[in-house]
Amino acid sequence: MRRTVSIGSSALALAAALVVCACTDLLTEDPKGFTTTDTFYKTGADLNSATIAIYNSLRGLQGQAQWTTPELASDQTRADNREPNLGTSGPDFLDWDASTGNTGGYWGTAYAMITRANLVLANGPGIDAPNAQMKAYNLAEAKFMRGYAYLWLVKVYDDVPLLLSPAEQANPRPTRSPVEQVDQAIIKDLTEAEAALPATWPSTDGYGDPTQGRVTQGAAQMALADLYQWRSSFMLKNEWQQASDWADSVIQSGVWALNNDYLSTFLPKNKGNKEMILVIANSGVTTNTRSLFQLFYYPRDWGLDQGQGGGWGLIHPTTWFYNSYLPGDYRRDTGRGFASQGAYVWSGCSVSNVCPATSPAPNDTFADGPMPYKYHKSDNGANWMLNDVDTPLYRFAEALLMYAEAQNELGNTAVAVPYVNMIRARARKGTGAESRAEPHDYGTAGELMDKLSVREAIYMERAWELAFEGKRWFDLVRRDSEEPGYWANSLRAHDPNVEKLHALADFKKRFPIPQTQINANPALTQNPGY
Amino acid sequence: MIQASDLLRLVEGECSPAEAAAIQAWIAADPARGELLDELRAVWRLTGDLTRPWDVGAARGRLLRARRGAPPPGAPTLQLHSRATAPPRPRRWGTATVWPARIAAAVVLVVAGAAVWSHRSPSAPRREYVTAPGQRAALTLPDGSRVLLSVGTRLLVPRDYGVVARAVELEGEAYFVVRHDPARPFLVRTEHGTTEDLGTEFDVRAYREEQSLQVVVATGRVTLRGIAAADSVLMLRPRERGVIDSSGSATITSRVSLKNYLAWTRGTLRFDDAPLSSVLAQLERWYDLDIQIADPSLEQERLTISFTTESADEAVTALAKVLGVRFTRADRVVRLAPVITVAGLLVVAGTPVRLYAAQASVRPVALQDADPLSPLDRTVSLALDRVPLKAALDAVARQTGVRIAYSRRVVPLNRRVSLQLGAVSVGAALDTLLQGTGVAPTLDRTGQILLVTAPDGTSRSARQTGSVTGTVRDAGSGAPLASVTVTVVGTRFSVGTQADGRYAISGVPPGTYRLRARLLGYAPGDTSVVVQDGQETVADFGLRGSAIELNPVVAVGYANVRKSDLTGAVSSVSAEQFATKAAPTVTLSSGLQGKAAGVHVIDNSGMPGVGARVRIRGNGSINANSEPLYVIDGLPAEQGSNSTDPKSNPLMSVDPSEIQSIDVLKDASATAIYGARGANGVVLITTRRGQAGKNRVTLESSAGTQTIAKTIPVLNAQQFMLLSNDARANANLSKLYSDAQIAAAPTYDYPAMMLRSGLQANQTISLSGGEQRLRYLLSGNFTRQEGIELGSDFNRYGLRLNLDGDVSTRFRWGTSLSMTRVARNAAGVENAAVGNSANGIQAAMQFAPFAAPRDTAGNWIKTSPSTEPVPNPIARATEETDLNTTSRMLGSIFGEFDITPALRVKSTFGGSFQFNGIHFFAPRTILDGGAGGSGWIYSSQGRVLTNENNVSFHGTVGPGSLDALAGFSVQTTDSEAVQGNAANFPTDVTTVYNLGSGSQLSPAGSGVIDAAILSYLGRANYVIADKYIFTLTGRRDGSSVFGTNHKWAFFPSGAFAWRIGNEGFMQSQSLFSDLKLRVSYGKVGNQAVNPYQSLSRLGVAWYSSGATEIPALAPGGGMPNPDLKWEEKTELNVGVDASLLNNRVTLSLDAYHAKTTDLLLSVPVPSTTGFSSQLRNIGSLRNRGVELSLSTVNVQRGDLSWRSTLNIAANRNKVLDLGGQTEILLAPRTGNFFSPAETYIIRVGEPLGSIYGYQVNGLWQQGDQCYLKNPKDCTPGEYKIADTNGDSAITAADRVILGYGDPKFYGGLSNTLTYGRFSLDVFFSFNYGNKIINAGNAYGGLAIGQANERAIVLDRWTPTHTDTDVPRANAARPRRLYSPLVEDGSYLRLQTLTLGYELPPRVIPGAGTARLFLTGQNLVTFTDYSGFDPDVNSMGGDPRFGGIDIGAYPHSRVWNFGVSVTF
């Protein structure tokens, strides 16, 4: 019995000991798998990392909603007729409202960029970074990113809340700031960034990372030209001179130039070429930095996603657009099969040898029309998940066309046309050494040289040159201010799909403020018509 | 030497074969011996109950022959004395060989009588035959009629007997066996009348002093005529008793007990409620006594008693005991004198009759005195409803053949009793009947049970004492039983057993006692003990459990209580209800379906090893896990909301056959002991444990096949191609198929190719036993289930070792250890999606039926050549590997020490170690594999360590008894995971085992989670007078996952129960056998928060530069919230437990109202804040409901029993607050395919699981008034969609709530029939009033024609077929959630049908019990649901979604045959 008692007592003592030692430390969370803000924004490397994180947010622009919505909504493209999901093909029919999500992507992407930029701009100045140059670059990058994000917001939604610090962002009920106020903030950010950013980056950023793809002075200049072009045409502000100046500063910088071969500009093997001023970088190494955006352009007839190669086959050129190219235009070259080097693909097998005519229906031909193929992955589409094609945001070609447009609008048509012809000349030279007849220089075939005719020529040149780069929708919208009805008429004439669901209404020129955002912040007003 | 007793045994059929052979040999040696045997048989026939034909004439002939010869050797010699020749001589019967002597006497008497008779024949003189007191005799009359004379009887046979008439005169009592002769009536003349018959057997009793004539007829008919001419003539039929009293008036009683009236012929006197005077007169005659009564109060006494003893002393002793008097005897003179009655002893106390439950099978009771069981041990079953105690006692006597003696004086015979007893011992039955009367049964030497005034224990206190100790065990399992009350019957000695079943009673005065052990839920056990001075007597009990456990022990977390002491709402499911006895259940959660009121189980699908959504009292949360907390052998094992994932479902690792019981804690009072984890209810699972005693080996094995329970026809090739063409034509698209193609197309039946019949097999072996100091249970199990779809199977094997040991009577320890591996392969069949992500049967139903699965070269066709490119399901199921494995080791060890008998401390250490793996591999031959195959491998390990320490007190405090518990616990959880995936391997051979060889590597991943909970808990249960029960429970939980501002939470609850049935005023009614009211109120929590959610987390944000990928850090996830805390549920519960109609009906009814506040909602925050959402404790919802469980014993008669259990529950859920939002739209996994994707809505004022879509009111028909702006929207044959907002256009704003995923009510009905060794269990489950989104029909019933559809679209609208619900074919029809896709999910299902057969003993050598069973599962489903099965829930445990069928794996119909053997 004595022994029993002692065992029992030991158990009791042990239990008591446990009670005592059961430390409340256990209740403090120590997340070993990640860090928290409490331990971040302390060093230069932290600041650089936080800056690169803004670029990560930029990736959102190539998301499905952000990328395919203006693409499909324009008169340049249409959705595949076999697309089963209205949610996917809807933008082609202008079938959206504040709740569908198709038009809301920019809001989230832009404010994510703004948030991360504001964190850098708020925390950065206080960080004692040994590498002062990099710190200055980081702050300038953040300013660029913030300005560029607001630029998207105003181009898509007009008035948006202008929030320039984490403190301002903490306000759960911000109202929409007038677009003019936002524009001025953009101008301030972009001009400050332009002043501080390097024209070209050193090969590494001082923290061991390569710098290809980091924003440059040229990117800031492009964004400023873009803003002034938008303000001048859409808002009729007549700030063409500023647009011209900023575009010209890109042209004159000597850093940027046209490649000889139009299509080589987009090839992954030519990343960082002198024509690509601003891109979303897709390494294609792993799924961490890839995008799916090019899948919308790859033929579905080559098999559907999931490792077989091929694409989702969503986006086709409209018939009008495919036929609008001048004869012989290199930018409309159409090839066969996955190995095609053309800008379009019309038939043939995919890399996994999925070929036509293997089944009674329906994919024995590219029945639904040619597919754009300028975003040509290194693996020709063997692996659907990985994409190493950078998504172009600003190219030198656009700088030339912006300058031309600004000069034309300023009345200097003669100054403008040669810049258009620089683009045409490259298209004529094909891969670089070809001698094609077309596209001929503007004005050499009796084209009218009046402002309106040249404007039309520049717009068409933009459509051909910047096809599937998400520009056309905004061109239609802004030109509609100059030529009321242009937007609707073009859509109606060029893309009959817009009439399918009877959704073509003028207010759709502006995207709706996402309903989810209005729900979360009732202080937001909706754009008219929605 | 063969004795007459041996012959008698032969006659009675009790000889062994060897003995019988010996007797036959003995008889063969001498014919006279054969005669003797014949006569023995004759007497047996005469005096016994047998109905063997008896040839009187032949017997007589043999007798005559025997007379001429020598008397049989060895026959006892006894003379018949007649008063005519010699004075009667009082004779004492011997005591040693009672029966043989008696029979021998009878035989000789017959022989001698015959001899006398033959001398006088043919002119026989008048003879007078007289028996002395205590003597009986038999004789044969000249006509062959036979007479058996009772004691003190005189029979006169006239000389002319038989010449004209056959008339005899009788005084006393005799039994006549009359030879039939219609010409010569047989008359028995007595003082008060004459009895006449025509060939019958009857008893005439006409003792002079009784002043009456009584005739009882055994067979045939007699007439009875009084002495006076005016007296009526009575006609008596068998089993009628006629009495003519001294006044000549006659009465007839029908259906009397022949056994009683004829008992004297067997040497027994029986009196049933007879006047004492008559008893005494007969005793005087039998024993030649002179009995005098010194107590006038005795004169009117009546009593029931029998005497078979041959000792007058013993007879008188028994009489005196039963009368509660003392007696003195001097030679023949006996005086009965009163004793002083102790006041109160005979008062019937106000305590209720205790009720004990019935045993399922009733052994037929053999009505033989030869029954080897002591009368008190015989088995009796009673179902009495407010009958007088006397009737109850008679019922016991009648059923068991025991004799019970009692008097009115001692036993309150008119007291009404109600009870339901099944197969309990007579002793137990009597104890129950006599409880509170102060009367105790005692056994006398002859096996008669005397009901006597209980001895008063206090009166012997001055004497020396001894003690009684022992152990009480479950007779079935051998498990020690705690809290058994062991009582020395008739004394105040009473004690409860400890956890090990041991008890000790000391200070008992020497003597012989009956000891009784009682435990609610068990039939009481009785044994008798002899206590001697200073000695310890050991008495062990084995109690038998009862099938209807009126008052079982229920686990409530950290302790067990008797159900009668429960104050909270707890449902219990016994092992029988879900283990192999009912049906082989592969996963436990499915087996719980319909078994407990308020527990709603919906299978996620029919896939092998799939989990189920388990909801206790509705959805209590929106975003947090709403699955109950599972506690396996005391260790909390939380289940994630993805119950289909073996990793997150601990139940998948439990073999149902290992389970002893499941208790479901439902209300806040019951669950508060689990504090922050109690809000979703708690399921306590107790596994079986070893019992001391004989080693037992149990084998259970079953196997069966599964086939699909329902098939859904799809279009054949031609039908599909025509549909496609039609649909495209109607959408202004070109046709895809030419007439020639259509005509030539073969049809491939993909659904049939996808399905198979699968094997299901379960094997379990368990060994248990041990001795008191160490008990063990070792079991192993193996389960294999092949799915009915290709590519799916489930395997589980496991081992369990449970040990219990006693170091001393005060210190105990035990361990539970189980190791299980679960492997589930679900290659391309797990229900997931529709459209181009479809797999399994859904993909098979969508696949173009004209395409062969392989091309001419033998390669798989990867996708369907239809507009919707469905992946080839046959290829995926055949080629892919998608293996989920989980290995778990769950172990705990506890030590328990009794500081004092009232105070106990217990400490438990437990650990759960878990290793999970996923292997996914798709070879290059199929779509997923891509160009070079792809594979990924995932591995994680988890560890949960628990330490619980508590102190419990059990004792008397103030007016009641207190059970209190206080404890501390700490639990830590760690898990880490790693994964890698790659593609493009050089070969498929290495599958996932050489990821490094892939040319395309994806980044590896890893993660870690740590969490901890510290808790203080306490509970007090206070019971006053077994009527008023109070419970207070509280738990304070500190959890690491909560925000820094709310680390600790306190959850109190209180409950009260009133056992009205124990109130005095309830004793006078008989409707309720038991009645209890319960009310509880309390607060519990849902821990809800995932680790780290409250923190301001930084996530990796990738960017690249060239081919360099750069990880950066940025705030990610939701907006941090340091205020994050538990969800809180406040619940009021009111319940009634009642037993009615003598426990034939038991019911529990509960109503509850629960409000959950501080609901965790991911509140969208403006993106301008930099976050998209923040998790906040905001919002509230309510669940209200009622639950009823009802058990009835419909039939309990002999071998046949039929019991039913019904449980039914209704829950109403309502969202009260969404933190300022009014509604939240939700897209389930169908998101990509419905447009808009959101098909569920959470809206304030509506329940969770509200289905949101477009109301369709039929189809547009030609000539309908179009209410839409665009006339195209009114095309005939299109859905006529309600324009609910009146804007003349169909937009997302026109969506309305189309129904609710929760049923209006649900439950289960089980019926158990047993007949002898057969048992039949029929179990139905049902669900009423819920809606299901048949998402499969979005691809199967909308006539869009982009993939193959179901045959229902053949009924589609065409201009010539307009009377239909199916719209016209239209390839451009948006795939919205139309109301026709929302179907009624009500069903009634014959869930299981089990036919069992208990093999007779010794069929399998050495087997204790053996059972064969045949089980069918999912046999019939009555439902309007058009999908495979309405018991479906593709969104798993997510509380936001109701039933939705996204191409779910169909349920199978299973037939299993099995055997269960215990050695």
mmCIF file with all atom_site columns, N, CA and C in Angstrom, chain B residues 183-205:
data_model
loop_
_atom_site.group_PDB
_atom_site.id
_atom_site.type_symbol
_atom_site.label_atom_id
_atom_site.label_alt_id
_atom_site.label_comp_id
_atom_site.label_asym_id
_atom_site.label_entity_id
_atom_site.label_seq_id
_atom_site.pdbx_PDB_ins_code
_atom_site.Cartn_x
_atom_site.Cartn_y
_atom_site.Cartn_z
_atom_site.occupancy
_atom_site.B_iso_or_equiv
_atom_site.pdbx_formal_charge
_atom_site.auth_seq_id
_atom_site.auth_comp_id
_atom_site.auth_asym_id
_atom_site.auth_atom_id
_atom_site.pdbx_PDB_model_num
ATOM 1  N N  . ALA B 1 183 ? -73.508 -46.954 -20.779 1.00 0.00 ? 183 ALA B N  1
ATOM 2  C CA . ALA B 1 183 ? -74.649 -47.660 -20.187 1.00 0.00 ? 183 ALA B CA 1
ATOM 3  C C  . ALA B 1 183 ? -74.672 -47.550 -18.676 1.00 0.00 ? 183 ALA B C  1
ATOM 4  N N  . ARG B 1 184 ? -73.562 -47.383 -18.125 1.00 0.00 ? 184 ARG B N  1
ATOM 5  C CA . ARG B 1 184 ? -73.515 -47.378 -16.665 1.00 0.00 ? 184 ARG B CA 1
ATOM 6  C C  . ARG B 1 184 ? -72.867 -46.086 -16.185 1.00 0.00 ? 184 ARG B C  1
ATOM 7  N N  . PRO B 1 185 ? -73.666 -45.127 -15.853 1.00 0.00 ? 185 PRO B N  1
ATOM 8  C CA . PRO B 1 185 ? -73.086 -43.869 -15.401 1.00 0.00 ? 185 PRO B CA 1
ATOM 9  C C  . PRO B 1 185 ? -72.272 -44.047 -14.126 1.00 0.00 ? 185 PRO B C  1
ATOM 10 N N  . PHE B 1 186 ? -71.286 -43.227 -14.009 1.00 0.00 ? 186 PHE B N  1
ATOM 11 C CA . PHE B 1 186 ? -70.421 -43.274 -12.836 1.00 0.00 ? 186 PHE B CA 1
ATOM 12 C C  . PHE B 1 186 ? -70.810 -42.129 -11.928 1.00 0.00 ? 186 PHE B C  1
ATOM 13 N N  . LEU B 1 187 ? -71.139 -42.490 -10.680 1.00 0.00 ? 187 LEU B N  1
ATOM 14 C CA . LEU B 1 187 ? -71.606 -41.479 -9.752  1.00 0.00 ? 187 LEU B CA 1
ATOM 15 C C  . LEU B 1 187 ? -70.710 -41.422 -8.537  1.00 0.00 ? 187 LEU B C  1
ATOM 16 N N  . VAL B 1 188 ? -70.436 -40.205 -8.128  1.00 0.00 ? 188 VAL B N  1
ATOM 17 C CA . VAL B 1 188 ? -69.710 -40.024 -6.872  1.00 0.00 ? 188 VAL B CA 1
ATOM 18 C C  . VAL B 1 188 ? -70.659 -39.279 -5.939  1.00 0.00 ? 188 VAL B C  1
ATOM 19 N N  . ARG B 1 189 ? -71.004 -39.930 -4.913  1.00 0.00 ? 189 ARG B N  1
ATOM 20 C CA . ARG B 1 189 ? -71.940 -39.296 -3.981  1.00 0.00 ? 189 ARG B CA 1
ATOM 21 C C  . ARG B 1 189 ? -71.149 -38.741 -2.818  1.00 0.00 ? 189 ARG B C  1
ATOM 22 N N  . THR B 1 190 ? -71.494 -37.556 -2.469  1.00 0.00 ? 190 THR B N  1
ATOM 23 C CA . THR B 1 190 ? -70.854 -36.943 -1.323  1.00 0.00 ? 190 THR B CA 1
ATOM 24 C C  . THR B 1 190 ? -71.935 -36.289 -0.484  1.00 0.00 ? 190 THR B C  1
ATOM 25 N N  . GLU B 1 191 ? -71.516 -35.738 0.592   1.00 0.00 ? 191 GLU B N  1
ATOM 26 C CA . GLU B 1 191 ? -72.491 -35.193 1.525   1.00 0.00 ? 191 GLU B CA 1
ATOM 27 C C  . GLU B 1 191 ? -73.335 -34.101 0.889   1.00 0.00 ? 191 GLU B C  1
ATOM 28 N N  . HIS B 1 192 ? -72.690 -33.340 0.052   1.00 0.00 ? 192 HIS B N  1
ATOM 29 C CA . HIS B 1 192 ? -73.405 -32.177 -0.466  1.00 0.00 ? 192 HIS B CA 1
ATOM 30 C C  . HIS B 1 192 ? -73.825 -32.326 -1.904  1.00 0.00 ? 192 HIS B C  1
ATOM 31 N N  . GLY B 1 193 ? -73.584 -33.482 -2.463  1.00 0.00 ? 193 GLY B N  1
ATOM 32 C CA . GLY B 1 193 ? -74.054 -33.596 -3.835  1.00 0.00 ? 193 GLY B CA 1
ATOM 33 C C  . GLY B 1 193 ? -73.446 -34.788 -4.527  1.00 0.00 ? 193 GLY B C  1
ATOM 34 N N  . THR B 1 194 ? -73.919 -34.969 -5.734  1.00 0.00 ? 194 THR B N  1
ATOM 35 C CA . THR B 1 194 ? -73.501 -36.118 -6.501  1.00 0.00 ? 194 THR B CA 1
ATOM 36 C C  . THR B 1 194 ? -72.861 -35.652 -7.789  1.00 0.00 ? 194 THR B C  1
ATOM 37 N N  . THR B 1 195 ? -71.827 -36.364 -8.120  1.00 0.00 ? 195 THR B N  1
ATOM 38 C CA . THR B 1 195 ? -71.148 -36.038 -9.361  1.00 0.00 ? 195 THR B CA 1
ATOM 39 C C  . THR B 1 195 ? -71.330 -37.203 -10.311 1.00 0.00 ? 195 THR B C  1
ATOM 40 N N  . GLU B 1 196 ? -71.736 -36.900 -11.506 1.00 0.00 ? 196 GLU B N  1
ATOM 41 C CA . GLU B 1 196 ? -71.966 -37.966 -12.469 1.00 0.00 ? 196 GLU B CA 1
ATOM 42 C C  . GLU B 1 196 ? -71.197 -37.661 -13.728 1.00 0.00 ? 196 GLU B C  1
ATOM 43 N N  . ASP B 1 197 ? -70.627 -38.723 -14.241 1.00 0.00 ? 197 ASP B N  1
ATOM 44 C CA . ASP B 1 197 ? -69.909 -38.426 -15.482 1.00 0.00 ? 197 ASP B CA 1
ATOM 45 C C  . ASP B 1 197 ? -70.002 -39.569 -16.441 1.00 0.00 ? 197 ASP B C  1
ATOM 46 N N  . LEU B 1 198 ? -69.485 -39.339 -17.618 1.00 0.00 ? 198 LEU B N  1
ATOM 47 C CA . LEU B 1 198 ? -69.512 -40.354 -18.657 1.00 0.00 ? 198 LEU B CA 1
ATOM 48 C C  . LEU B 1 198 ? -68.116 -40.466 -19.237 1.00 0.00 ? 198 LEU B C  1
ATOM 49 N N  . GLY B 1 199 ? -67.242 -40.931 -18.430 1.00 0.00 ? 199 GLY B N  1
ATOM 50 C CA . GLY B 1 199 ? -65.899 -41.156 -18.976 1.00 0.00 ? 199 GLY B CA 1
ATOM 51 C C  . GLY B 1 199 ? -65.053 -39.916 -18.957 1.00 0.00 ? 199 GLY B C  1
ATOM 52 N N  . THR B 1 200 ? -64.425 -39.714 -17.848 1.00 0.00 ? 200 THR B N  1
ATOM 53 C CA . THR B 1 200 ? -63.649 -38.483 -17.751 1.00 0.00 ? 200 THR B CA 1
ATOM 54 C C  . THR B 1 200 ? -62.659 -38.605 -16.621 1.00 0.00 ? 200 THR B C  1
ATOM 55 N N  . GLU B 1 201 ? -61.989 -37.558 -16.377 1.00 0.00 ? 201 GLU B N  1
ATOM 56 C CA . GLU B 1 201 ? -61.087 -37.506 -15.242 1.00 0.00 ? 201 GLU B CA 1
ATOM 57 C C  . GLU B 1 201 ? -61.440 -36.269 -14.461 1.00 0.00 ? 201 GLU B C  1
ATOM 58 N N  . PHE B 1 202 ? -61.591 -36.451 -13.203 1.00 0.00 ? 202 PHE B N  1
ATOM 59 C CA . PHE B 1 202 ? -61.991 -35.300 -12.406 1.00 0.00 ? 202 PHE B CA 1
ATOM 60 C C  . PHE B 1 202 ? -61.618 -35.529 -10.955 1.00 0.00 ? 202 PHE B C  1
ATOM 61 N N  . ASP B 1 203 ? -61.647 -34.466 -10.257 1.00 0.00 ? 203 ASP B N  1
ATOM 62 C CA . ASP B 1 203 ? -61.300 -34.501 -8.846  1.00 0.00 ? 203 ASP B CA 1
ATOM 63 C C  . ASP B 1 203 ? -62.531 -34.111 -8.058  1.00 0.00 ? 203 ASP B C  1
ATOM 64 N N  . VAL B 1 204 ? -62.807 -34.901 -7.064  1.00 0.00 ? 204 VAL B N  1
ATOM 65 C CA . VAL B 1 204 ? -63.923 -34.568 -6.192  1.00 0.00 ? 204 VAL B CA 1
ATOM 66 C C  . VAL B 1 204 ? -63.376 -34.340 -4.796  1.00 0.00 ? 204 VAL B C  1
ATOM 67 N N  . ARG B 1 205 ? -63.800 -33.283 -4.208  1.00 0.00 ? 205 ARG B N  1
ATOM 68 C CA . ARG B 1 205 ? -63.299 -32.970 -2.887  1.00 0.00 ? 205 ARG B CA 1
ATOM 69 C C  . ARG B 1 205 ? -64.507 -32.682 -2.006  1.00 0.00 ? 205 ARG B C  1
#
